[in-house]
PDB file of C-alpha atoms in Angstrom:
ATOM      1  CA  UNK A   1      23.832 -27.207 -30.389  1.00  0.00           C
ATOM      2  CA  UNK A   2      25.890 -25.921 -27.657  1.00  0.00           C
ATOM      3  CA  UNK A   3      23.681 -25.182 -24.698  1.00  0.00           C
ATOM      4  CA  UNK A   4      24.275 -24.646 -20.732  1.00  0.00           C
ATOM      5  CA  UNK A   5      21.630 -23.149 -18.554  1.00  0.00           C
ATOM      6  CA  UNK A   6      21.525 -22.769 -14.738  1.00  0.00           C
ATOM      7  CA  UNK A   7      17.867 -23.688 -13.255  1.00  0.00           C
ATOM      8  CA  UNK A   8      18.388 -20.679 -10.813  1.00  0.00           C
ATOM      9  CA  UNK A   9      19.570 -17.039 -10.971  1.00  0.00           C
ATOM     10  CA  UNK A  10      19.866 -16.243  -7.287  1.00  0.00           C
ATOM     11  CA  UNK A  11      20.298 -18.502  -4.153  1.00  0.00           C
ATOM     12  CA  UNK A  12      20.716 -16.740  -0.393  1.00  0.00           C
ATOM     13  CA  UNK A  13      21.807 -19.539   2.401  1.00  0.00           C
ATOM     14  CA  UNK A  14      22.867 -18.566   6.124  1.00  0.00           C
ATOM     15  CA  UNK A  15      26.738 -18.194   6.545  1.00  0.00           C
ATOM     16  CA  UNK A  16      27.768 -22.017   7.762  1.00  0.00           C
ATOM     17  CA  UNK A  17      25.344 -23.603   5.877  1.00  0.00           C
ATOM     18  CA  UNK A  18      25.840 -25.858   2.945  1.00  0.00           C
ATOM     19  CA  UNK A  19      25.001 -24.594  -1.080  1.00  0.00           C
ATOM     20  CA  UNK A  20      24.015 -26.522  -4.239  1.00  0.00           C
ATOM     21  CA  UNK A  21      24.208 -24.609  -7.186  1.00  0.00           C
ATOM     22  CA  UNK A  22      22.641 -26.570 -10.329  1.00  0.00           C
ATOM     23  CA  UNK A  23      23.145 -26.244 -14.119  1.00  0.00           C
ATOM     24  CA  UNK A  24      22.257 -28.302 -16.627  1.00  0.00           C
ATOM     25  CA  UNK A  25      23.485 -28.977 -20.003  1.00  0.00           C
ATOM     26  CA  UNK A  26      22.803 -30.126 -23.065  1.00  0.00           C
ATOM     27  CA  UNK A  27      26.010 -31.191 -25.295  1.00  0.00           C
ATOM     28  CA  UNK A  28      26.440 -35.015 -24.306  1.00  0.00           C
ATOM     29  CA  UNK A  29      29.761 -35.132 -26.595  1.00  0.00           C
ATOM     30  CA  UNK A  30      31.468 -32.629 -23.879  1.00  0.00           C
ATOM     31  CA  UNK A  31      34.519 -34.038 -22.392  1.00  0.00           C
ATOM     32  CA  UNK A  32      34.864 -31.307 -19.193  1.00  0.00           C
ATOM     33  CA  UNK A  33      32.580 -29.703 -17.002  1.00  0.00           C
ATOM     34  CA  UNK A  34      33.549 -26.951 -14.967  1.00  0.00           C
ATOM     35  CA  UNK A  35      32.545 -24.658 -12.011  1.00  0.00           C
ATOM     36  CA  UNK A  36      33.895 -20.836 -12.269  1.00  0.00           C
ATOM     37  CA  UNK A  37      33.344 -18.162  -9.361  1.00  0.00           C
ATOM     38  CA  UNK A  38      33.520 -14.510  -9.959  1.00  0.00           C
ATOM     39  CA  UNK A  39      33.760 -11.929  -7.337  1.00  0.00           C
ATOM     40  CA  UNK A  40      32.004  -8.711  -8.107  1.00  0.00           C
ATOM     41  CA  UNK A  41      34.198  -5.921 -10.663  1.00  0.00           C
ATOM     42  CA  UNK A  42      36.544  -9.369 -11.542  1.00  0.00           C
ATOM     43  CA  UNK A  43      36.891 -12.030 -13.825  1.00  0.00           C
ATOM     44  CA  UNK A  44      36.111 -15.373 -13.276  1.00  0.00           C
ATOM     45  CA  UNK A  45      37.865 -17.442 -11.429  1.00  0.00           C
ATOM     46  CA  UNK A  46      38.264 -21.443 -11.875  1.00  0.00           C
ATOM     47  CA  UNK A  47      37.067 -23.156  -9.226  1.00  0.00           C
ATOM     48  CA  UNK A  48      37.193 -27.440  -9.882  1.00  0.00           C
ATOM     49  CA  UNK A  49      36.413 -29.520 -12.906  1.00  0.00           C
ATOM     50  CA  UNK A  50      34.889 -32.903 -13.561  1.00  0.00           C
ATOM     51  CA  UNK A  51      35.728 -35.306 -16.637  1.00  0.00           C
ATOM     52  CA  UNK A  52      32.681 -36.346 -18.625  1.00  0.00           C
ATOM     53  CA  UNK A  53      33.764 -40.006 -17.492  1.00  0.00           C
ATOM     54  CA  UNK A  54      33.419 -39.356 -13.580  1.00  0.00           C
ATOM     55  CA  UNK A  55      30.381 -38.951 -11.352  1.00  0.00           C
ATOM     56  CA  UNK A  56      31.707 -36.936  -8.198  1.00  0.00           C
ATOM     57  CA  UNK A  57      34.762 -35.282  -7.525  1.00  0.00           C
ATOM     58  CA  UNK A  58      35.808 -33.354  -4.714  1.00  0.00           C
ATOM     59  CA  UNK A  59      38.276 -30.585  -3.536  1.00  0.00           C
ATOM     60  CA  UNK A  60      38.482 -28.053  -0.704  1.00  0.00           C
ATOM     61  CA  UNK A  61      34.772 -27.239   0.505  1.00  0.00           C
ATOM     62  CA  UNK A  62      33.327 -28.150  -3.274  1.00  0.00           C
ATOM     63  CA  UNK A  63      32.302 -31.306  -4.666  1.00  0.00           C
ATOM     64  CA  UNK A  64      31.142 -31.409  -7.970  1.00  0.00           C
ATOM     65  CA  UNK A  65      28.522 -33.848  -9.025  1.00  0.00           C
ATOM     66  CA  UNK A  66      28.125 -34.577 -12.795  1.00  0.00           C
ATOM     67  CA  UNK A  67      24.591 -36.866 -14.049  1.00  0.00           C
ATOM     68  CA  UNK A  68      24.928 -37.703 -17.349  1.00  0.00           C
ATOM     69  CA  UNK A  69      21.714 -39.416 -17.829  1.00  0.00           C
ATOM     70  CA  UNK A  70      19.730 -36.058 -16.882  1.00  0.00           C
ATOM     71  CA  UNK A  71      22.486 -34.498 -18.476  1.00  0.00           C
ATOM     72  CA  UNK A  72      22.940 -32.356 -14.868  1.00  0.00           C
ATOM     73  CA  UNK A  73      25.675 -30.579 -12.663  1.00  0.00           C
ATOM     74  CA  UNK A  74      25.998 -29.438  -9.233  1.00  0.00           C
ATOM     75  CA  UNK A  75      28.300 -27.437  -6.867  1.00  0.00           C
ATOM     76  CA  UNK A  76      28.140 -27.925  -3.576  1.00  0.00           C
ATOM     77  CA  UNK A  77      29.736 -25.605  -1.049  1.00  0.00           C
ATOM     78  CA  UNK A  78      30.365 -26.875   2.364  1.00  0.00           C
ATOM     79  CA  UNK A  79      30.162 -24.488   5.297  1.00  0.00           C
ATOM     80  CA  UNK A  80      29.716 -21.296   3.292  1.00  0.00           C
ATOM     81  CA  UNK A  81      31.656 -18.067   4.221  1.00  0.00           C
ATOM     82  CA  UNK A  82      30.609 -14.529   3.464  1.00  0.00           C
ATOM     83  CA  UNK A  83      34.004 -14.869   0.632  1.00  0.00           C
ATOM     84  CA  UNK A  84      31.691 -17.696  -1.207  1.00  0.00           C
ATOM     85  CA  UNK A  85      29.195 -14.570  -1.935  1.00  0.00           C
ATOM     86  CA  UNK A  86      29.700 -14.743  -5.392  1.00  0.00           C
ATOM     87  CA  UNK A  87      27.978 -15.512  -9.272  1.00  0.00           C
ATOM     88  CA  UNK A  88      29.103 -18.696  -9.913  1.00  0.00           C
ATOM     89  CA  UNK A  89      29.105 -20.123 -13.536  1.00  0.00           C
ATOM     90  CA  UNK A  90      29.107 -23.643 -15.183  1.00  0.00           C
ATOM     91  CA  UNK A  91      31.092 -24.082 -18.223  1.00  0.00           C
ATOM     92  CA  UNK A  92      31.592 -27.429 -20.257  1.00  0.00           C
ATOM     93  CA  UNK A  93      34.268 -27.982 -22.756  1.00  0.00           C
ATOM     94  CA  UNK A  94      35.009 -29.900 -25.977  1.00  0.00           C
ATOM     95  CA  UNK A  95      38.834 -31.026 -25.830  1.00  0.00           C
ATOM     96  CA  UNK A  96      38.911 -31.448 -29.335  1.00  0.00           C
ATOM     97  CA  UNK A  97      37.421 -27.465 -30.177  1.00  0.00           C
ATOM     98  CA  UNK A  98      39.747 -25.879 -27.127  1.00  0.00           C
ATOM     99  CA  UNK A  99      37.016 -23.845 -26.122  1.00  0.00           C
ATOM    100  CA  UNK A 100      34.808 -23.064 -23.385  1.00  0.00           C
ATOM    101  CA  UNK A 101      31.010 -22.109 -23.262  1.00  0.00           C
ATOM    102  CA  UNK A 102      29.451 -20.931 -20.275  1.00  0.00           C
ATOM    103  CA  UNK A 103      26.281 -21.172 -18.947  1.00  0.00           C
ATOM    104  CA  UNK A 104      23.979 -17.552 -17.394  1.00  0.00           C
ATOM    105  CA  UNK A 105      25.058 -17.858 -14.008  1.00  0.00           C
ATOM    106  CA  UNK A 106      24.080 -18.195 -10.061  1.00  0.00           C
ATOM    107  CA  UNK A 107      24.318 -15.357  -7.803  1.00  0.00           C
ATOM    108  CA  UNK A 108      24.969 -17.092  -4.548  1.00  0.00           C
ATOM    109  CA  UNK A 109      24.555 -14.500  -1.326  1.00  0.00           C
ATOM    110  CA  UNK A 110      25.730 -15.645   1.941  1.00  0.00           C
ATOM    111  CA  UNK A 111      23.680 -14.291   4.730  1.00  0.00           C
ATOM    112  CA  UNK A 112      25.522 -13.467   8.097  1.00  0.00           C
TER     113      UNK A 112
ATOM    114  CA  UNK B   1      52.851 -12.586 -11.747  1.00  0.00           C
ATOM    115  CA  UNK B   2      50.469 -10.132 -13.979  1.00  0.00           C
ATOM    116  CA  UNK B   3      48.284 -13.304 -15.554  1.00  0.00           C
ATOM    117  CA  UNK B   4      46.431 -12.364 -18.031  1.00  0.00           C
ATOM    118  CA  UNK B   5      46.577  -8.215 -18.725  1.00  0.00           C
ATOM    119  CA  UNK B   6      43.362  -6.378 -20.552  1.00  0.00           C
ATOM    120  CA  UNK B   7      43.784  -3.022 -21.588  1.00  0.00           C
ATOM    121  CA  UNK B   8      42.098  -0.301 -21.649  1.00  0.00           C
ATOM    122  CA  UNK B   9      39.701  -1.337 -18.473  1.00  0.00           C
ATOM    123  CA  UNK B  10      36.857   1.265 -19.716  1.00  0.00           C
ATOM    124  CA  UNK B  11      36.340   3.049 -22.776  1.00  0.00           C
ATOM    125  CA  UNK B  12      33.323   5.082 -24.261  1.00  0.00           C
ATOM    126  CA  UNK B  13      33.078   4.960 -28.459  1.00  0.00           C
ATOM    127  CA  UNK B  14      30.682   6.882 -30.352  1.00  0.00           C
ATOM    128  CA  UNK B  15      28.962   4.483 -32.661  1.00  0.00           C
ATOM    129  CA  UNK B  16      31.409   3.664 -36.128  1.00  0.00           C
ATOM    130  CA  UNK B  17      34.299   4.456 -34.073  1.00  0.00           C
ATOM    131  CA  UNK B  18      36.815   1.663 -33.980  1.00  0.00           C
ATOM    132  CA  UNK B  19      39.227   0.103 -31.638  1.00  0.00           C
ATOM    133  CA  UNK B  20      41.011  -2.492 -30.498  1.00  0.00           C
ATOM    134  CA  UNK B  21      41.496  -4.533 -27.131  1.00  0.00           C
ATOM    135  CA  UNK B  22      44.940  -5.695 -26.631  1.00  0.00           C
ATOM    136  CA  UNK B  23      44.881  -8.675 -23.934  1.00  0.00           C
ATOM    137  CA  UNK B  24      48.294 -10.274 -23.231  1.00  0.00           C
ATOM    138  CA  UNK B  25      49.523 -13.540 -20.990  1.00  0.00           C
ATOM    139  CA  UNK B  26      52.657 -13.971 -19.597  1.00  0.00           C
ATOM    140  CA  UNK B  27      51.888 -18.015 -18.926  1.00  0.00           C
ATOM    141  CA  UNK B  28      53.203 -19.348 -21.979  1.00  0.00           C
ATOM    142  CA  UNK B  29      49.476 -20.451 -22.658  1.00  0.00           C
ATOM    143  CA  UNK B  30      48.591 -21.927 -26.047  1.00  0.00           C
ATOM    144  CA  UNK B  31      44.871 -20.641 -26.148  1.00  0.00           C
ATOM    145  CA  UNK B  32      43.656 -17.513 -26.075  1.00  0.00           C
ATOM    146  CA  UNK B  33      39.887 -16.024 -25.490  1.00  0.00           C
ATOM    147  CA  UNK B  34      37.786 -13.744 -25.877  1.00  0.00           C
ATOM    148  CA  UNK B  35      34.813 -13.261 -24.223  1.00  0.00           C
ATOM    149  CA  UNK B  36      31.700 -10.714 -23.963  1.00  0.00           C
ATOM    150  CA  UNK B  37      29.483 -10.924 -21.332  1.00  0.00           C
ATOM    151  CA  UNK B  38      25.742  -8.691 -20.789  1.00  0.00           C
ATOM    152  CA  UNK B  39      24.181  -7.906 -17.922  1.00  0.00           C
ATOM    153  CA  UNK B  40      22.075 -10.902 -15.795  1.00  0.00           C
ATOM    154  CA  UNK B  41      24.397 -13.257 -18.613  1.00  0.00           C
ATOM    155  CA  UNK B  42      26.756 -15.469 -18.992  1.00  0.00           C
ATOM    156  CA  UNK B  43      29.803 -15.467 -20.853  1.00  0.00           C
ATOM    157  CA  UNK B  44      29.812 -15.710 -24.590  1.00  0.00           C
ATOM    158  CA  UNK B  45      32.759 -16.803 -26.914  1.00  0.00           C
ATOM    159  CA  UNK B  46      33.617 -14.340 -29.651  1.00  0.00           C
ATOM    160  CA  UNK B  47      36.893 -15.618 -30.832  1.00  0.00           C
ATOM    161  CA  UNK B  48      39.345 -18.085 -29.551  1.00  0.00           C
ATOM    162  CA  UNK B  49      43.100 -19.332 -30.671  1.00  0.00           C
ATOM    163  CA  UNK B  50      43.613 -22.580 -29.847  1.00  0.00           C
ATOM    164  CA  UNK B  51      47.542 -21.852 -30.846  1.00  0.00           C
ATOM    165  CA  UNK B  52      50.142 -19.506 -32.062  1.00  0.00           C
ATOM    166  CA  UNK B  53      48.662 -18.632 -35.798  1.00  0.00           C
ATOM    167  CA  UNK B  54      45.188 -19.573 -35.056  1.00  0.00           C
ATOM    168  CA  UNK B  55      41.779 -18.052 -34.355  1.00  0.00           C
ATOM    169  CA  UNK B  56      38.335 -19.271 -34.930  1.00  0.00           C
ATOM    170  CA  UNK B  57      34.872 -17.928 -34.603  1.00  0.00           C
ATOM    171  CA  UNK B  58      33.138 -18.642 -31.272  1.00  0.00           C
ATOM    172  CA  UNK B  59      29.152 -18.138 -30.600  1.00  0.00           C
ATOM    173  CA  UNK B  60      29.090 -14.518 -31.119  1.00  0.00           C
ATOM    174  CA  UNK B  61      31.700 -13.674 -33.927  1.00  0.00           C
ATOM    175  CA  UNK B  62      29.568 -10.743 -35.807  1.00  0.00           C
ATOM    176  CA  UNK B  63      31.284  -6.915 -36.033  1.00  0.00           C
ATOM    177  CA  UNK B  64      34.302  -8.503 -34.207  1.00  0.00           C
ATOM    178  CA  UNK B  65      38.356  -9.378 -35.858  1.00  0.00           C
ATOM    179  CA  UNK B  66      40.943 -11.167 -33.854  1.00  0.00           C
ATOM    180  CA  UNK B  67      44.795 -11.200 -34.229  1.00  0.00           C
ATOM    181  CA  UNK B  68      47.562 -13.447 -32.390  1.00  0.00           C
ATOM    182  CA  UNK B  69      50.126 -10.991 -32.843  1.00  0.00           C
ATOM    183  CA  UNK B  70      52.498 -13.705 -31.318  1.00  0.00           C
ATOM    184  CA  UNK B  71      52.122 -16.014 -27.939  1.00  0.00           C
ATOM    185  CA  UNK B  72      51.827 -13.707 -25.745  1.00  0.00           C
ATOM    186  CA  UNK B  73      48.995 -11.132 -27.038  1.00  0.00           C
ATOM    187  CA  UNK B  74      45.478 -11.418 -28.515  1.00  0.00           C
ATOM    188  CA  UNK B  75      44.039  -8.630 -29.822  1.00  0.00           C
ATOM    189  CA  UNK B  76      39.985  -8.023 -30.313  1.00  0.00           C
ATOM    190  CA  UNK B  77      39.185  -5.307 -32.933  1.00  0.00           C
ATOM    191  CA  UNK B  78      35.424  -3.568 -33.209  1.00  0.00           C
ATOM    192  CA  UNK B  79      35.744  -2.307 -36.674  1.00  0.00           C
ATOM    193  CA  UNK B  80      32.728   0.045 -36.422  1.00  0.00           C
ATOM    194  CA  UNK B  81      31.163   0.191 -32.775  1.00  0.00           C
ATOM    195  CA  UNK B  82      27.505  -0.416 -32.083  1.00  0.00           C
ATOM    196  CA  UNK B  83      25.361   0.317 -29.206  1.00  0.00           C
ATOM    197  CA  UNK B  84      24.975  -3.687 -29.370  1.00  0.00           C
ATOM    198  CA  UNK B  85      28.205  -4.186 -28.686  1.00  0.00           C
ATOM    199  CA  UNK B  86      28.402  -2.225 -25.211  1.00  0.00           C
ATOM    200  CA  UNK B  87      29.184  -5.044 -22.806  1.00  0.00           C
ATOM    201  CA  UNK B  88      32.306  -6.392 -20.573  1.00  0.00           C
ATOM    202  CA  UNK B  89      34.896  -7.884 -22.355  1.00  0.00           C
ATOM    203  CA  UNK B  90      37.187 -10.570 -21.339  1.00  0.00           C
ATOM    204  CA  UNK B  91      40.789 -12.104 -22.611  1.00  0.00           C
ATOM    205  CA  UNK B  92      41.242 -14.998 -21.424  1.00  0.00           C
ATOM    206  CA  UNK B  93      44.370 -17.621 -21.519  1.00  0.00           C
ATOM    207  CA  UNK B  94      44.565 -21.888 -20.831  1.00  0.00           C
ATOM    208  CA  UNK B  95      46.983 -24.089 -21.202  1.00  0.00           C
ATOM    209  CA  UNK B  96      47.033 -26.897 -24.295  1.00  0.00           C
ATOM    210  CA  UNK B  97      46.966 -29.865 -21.183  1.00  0.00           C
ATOM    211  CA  UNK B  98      44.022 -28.459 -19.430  1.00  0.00           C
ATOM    212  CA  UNK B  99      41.988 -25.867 -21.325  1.00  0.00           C
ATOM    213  CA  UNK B 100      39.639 -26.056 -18.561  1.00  0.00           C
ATOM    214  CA  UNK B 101      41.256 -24.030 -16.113  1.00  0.00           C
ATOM    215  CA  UNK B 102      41.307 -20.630 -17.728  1.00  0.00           C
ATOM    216  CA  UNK B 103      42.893 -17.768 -16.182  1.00  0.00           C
ATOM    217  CA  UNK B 104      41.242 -14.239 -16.972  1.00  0.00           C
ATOM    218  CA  UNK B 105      41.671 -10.921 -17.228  1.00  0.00           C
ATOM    219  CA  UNK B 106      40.350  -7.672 -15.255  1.00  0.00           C
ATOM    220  CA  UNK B 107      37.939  -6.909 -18.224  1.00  0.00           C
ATOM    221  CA  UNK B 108      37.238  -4.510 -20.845  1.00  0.00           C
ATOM    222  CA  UNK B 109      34.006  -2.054 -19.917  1.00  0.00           C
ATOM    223  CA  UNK B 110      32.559  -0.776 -23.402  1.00  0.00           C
ATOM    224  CA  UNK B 111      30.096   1.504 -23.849  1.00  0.00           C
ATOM    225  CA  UNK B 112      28.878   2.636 -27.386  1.00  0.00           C
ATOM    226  CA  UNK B 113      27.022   5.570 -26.996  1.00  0.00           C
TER     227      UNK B 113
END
């Protein structure tokens, strides 16, 4: 079935250093993974997307790295600023089905 | 640009109350979502429209209707409130080319008391 889990719930790392934030998943027939922030009180927010076909992709301070044989993802936040304090969410997402399921989430805290 | 509006942003039911969450995009967005999401969890698809004239059941589909009055506006109806179904509710909107970025709402607090 469906299935994406995050390995941890909470991660604290020193303002300026870097993060990795780790889910795995489980449906190998997803075409999209994705990486969603939410700020406390808010919604999420979209943050960078990889297609099942790629291994790394990259975009301002994130790169997202997608295994496929482990069936694992990773977020990694370069230079973290107190505004990364955050939960931060994978999601995958079958084209086909046009719909998104999300994994339990990673409170990242950024410590000054 | 409003996005993707949610009202109300809190309401209180007694349980076997009804209501309905109205959630409307001004994106031109093909799919519509909604979401519920529990405390320490993640979020958790009740019903989604992948077009105009569409919905379908997501993961969590039980006690919950859906109507796409039009486009624009998705609507999430609790037909008779449980205390189960106290949780933070999301609309959410993507476009047909990439359903992957999805643009949400504020949210929906419900409590059923």
């Amino acid at each position: 079935g469906e299935s994406v889990g995050l390995h941890l719930p909470t991660l604290s790392v020193q303002e300026g250093d870097n993060s990795i934030i780790n889910c795995a998943y489980s449906n190998s027939a997803s075409d999209y993974f994705i990486w969603y922030k939410q700020e406390s009180g808010k919604g999420p927010q979209f943050i960078i997307d990889i297609r099942s076909n790629m291994d790394k992709r990259q975009g301002q301070r994130v790169t997202v790295l997608l295994n496929k044989t482990v069936k694992h993802l990773s977020l990694q936040i370069a230079a973290t600023q107190p505004g990364d304090s955050a939960v931060y969410f994978c999601a995958e997402s079958l084209q086909g089905a046009q719909k998104l399921v999300f994994g339990q989430g990673t409170r990242l805290t950024i410590n000054p | 640009n409003a996005g993707v509006t949610q009202t109300p942003k809190f309401q209180v039911l007694k349980t076997g109350q009804s209501m309905t969450l109205q959630c409307a995009q001004d994106m031109n967005h093909n799919s519509m979502y909604w979401y519920r999401q529990d405390p320490g969890m993640g979020l958790r698809l009740i019903y989604y429209s992948a077009s105009e004239g569409t919905t379908d059941k997501g993961e969590v589909p039980n006690g919950y209707n859906v109507s796409r009055l039009n486009k624009r506006e998705f609507s999430l109806r609790l037909e008779s409130a449980a205390p189960s179904q106290t949780s933070v509710y999301f609309c959410a909107s993507s476009s047909r080319v990439s359903n992957t970025e999805a643009f949400f709402g504020q949210g929906t607090r419900l409590t059923v008391v």
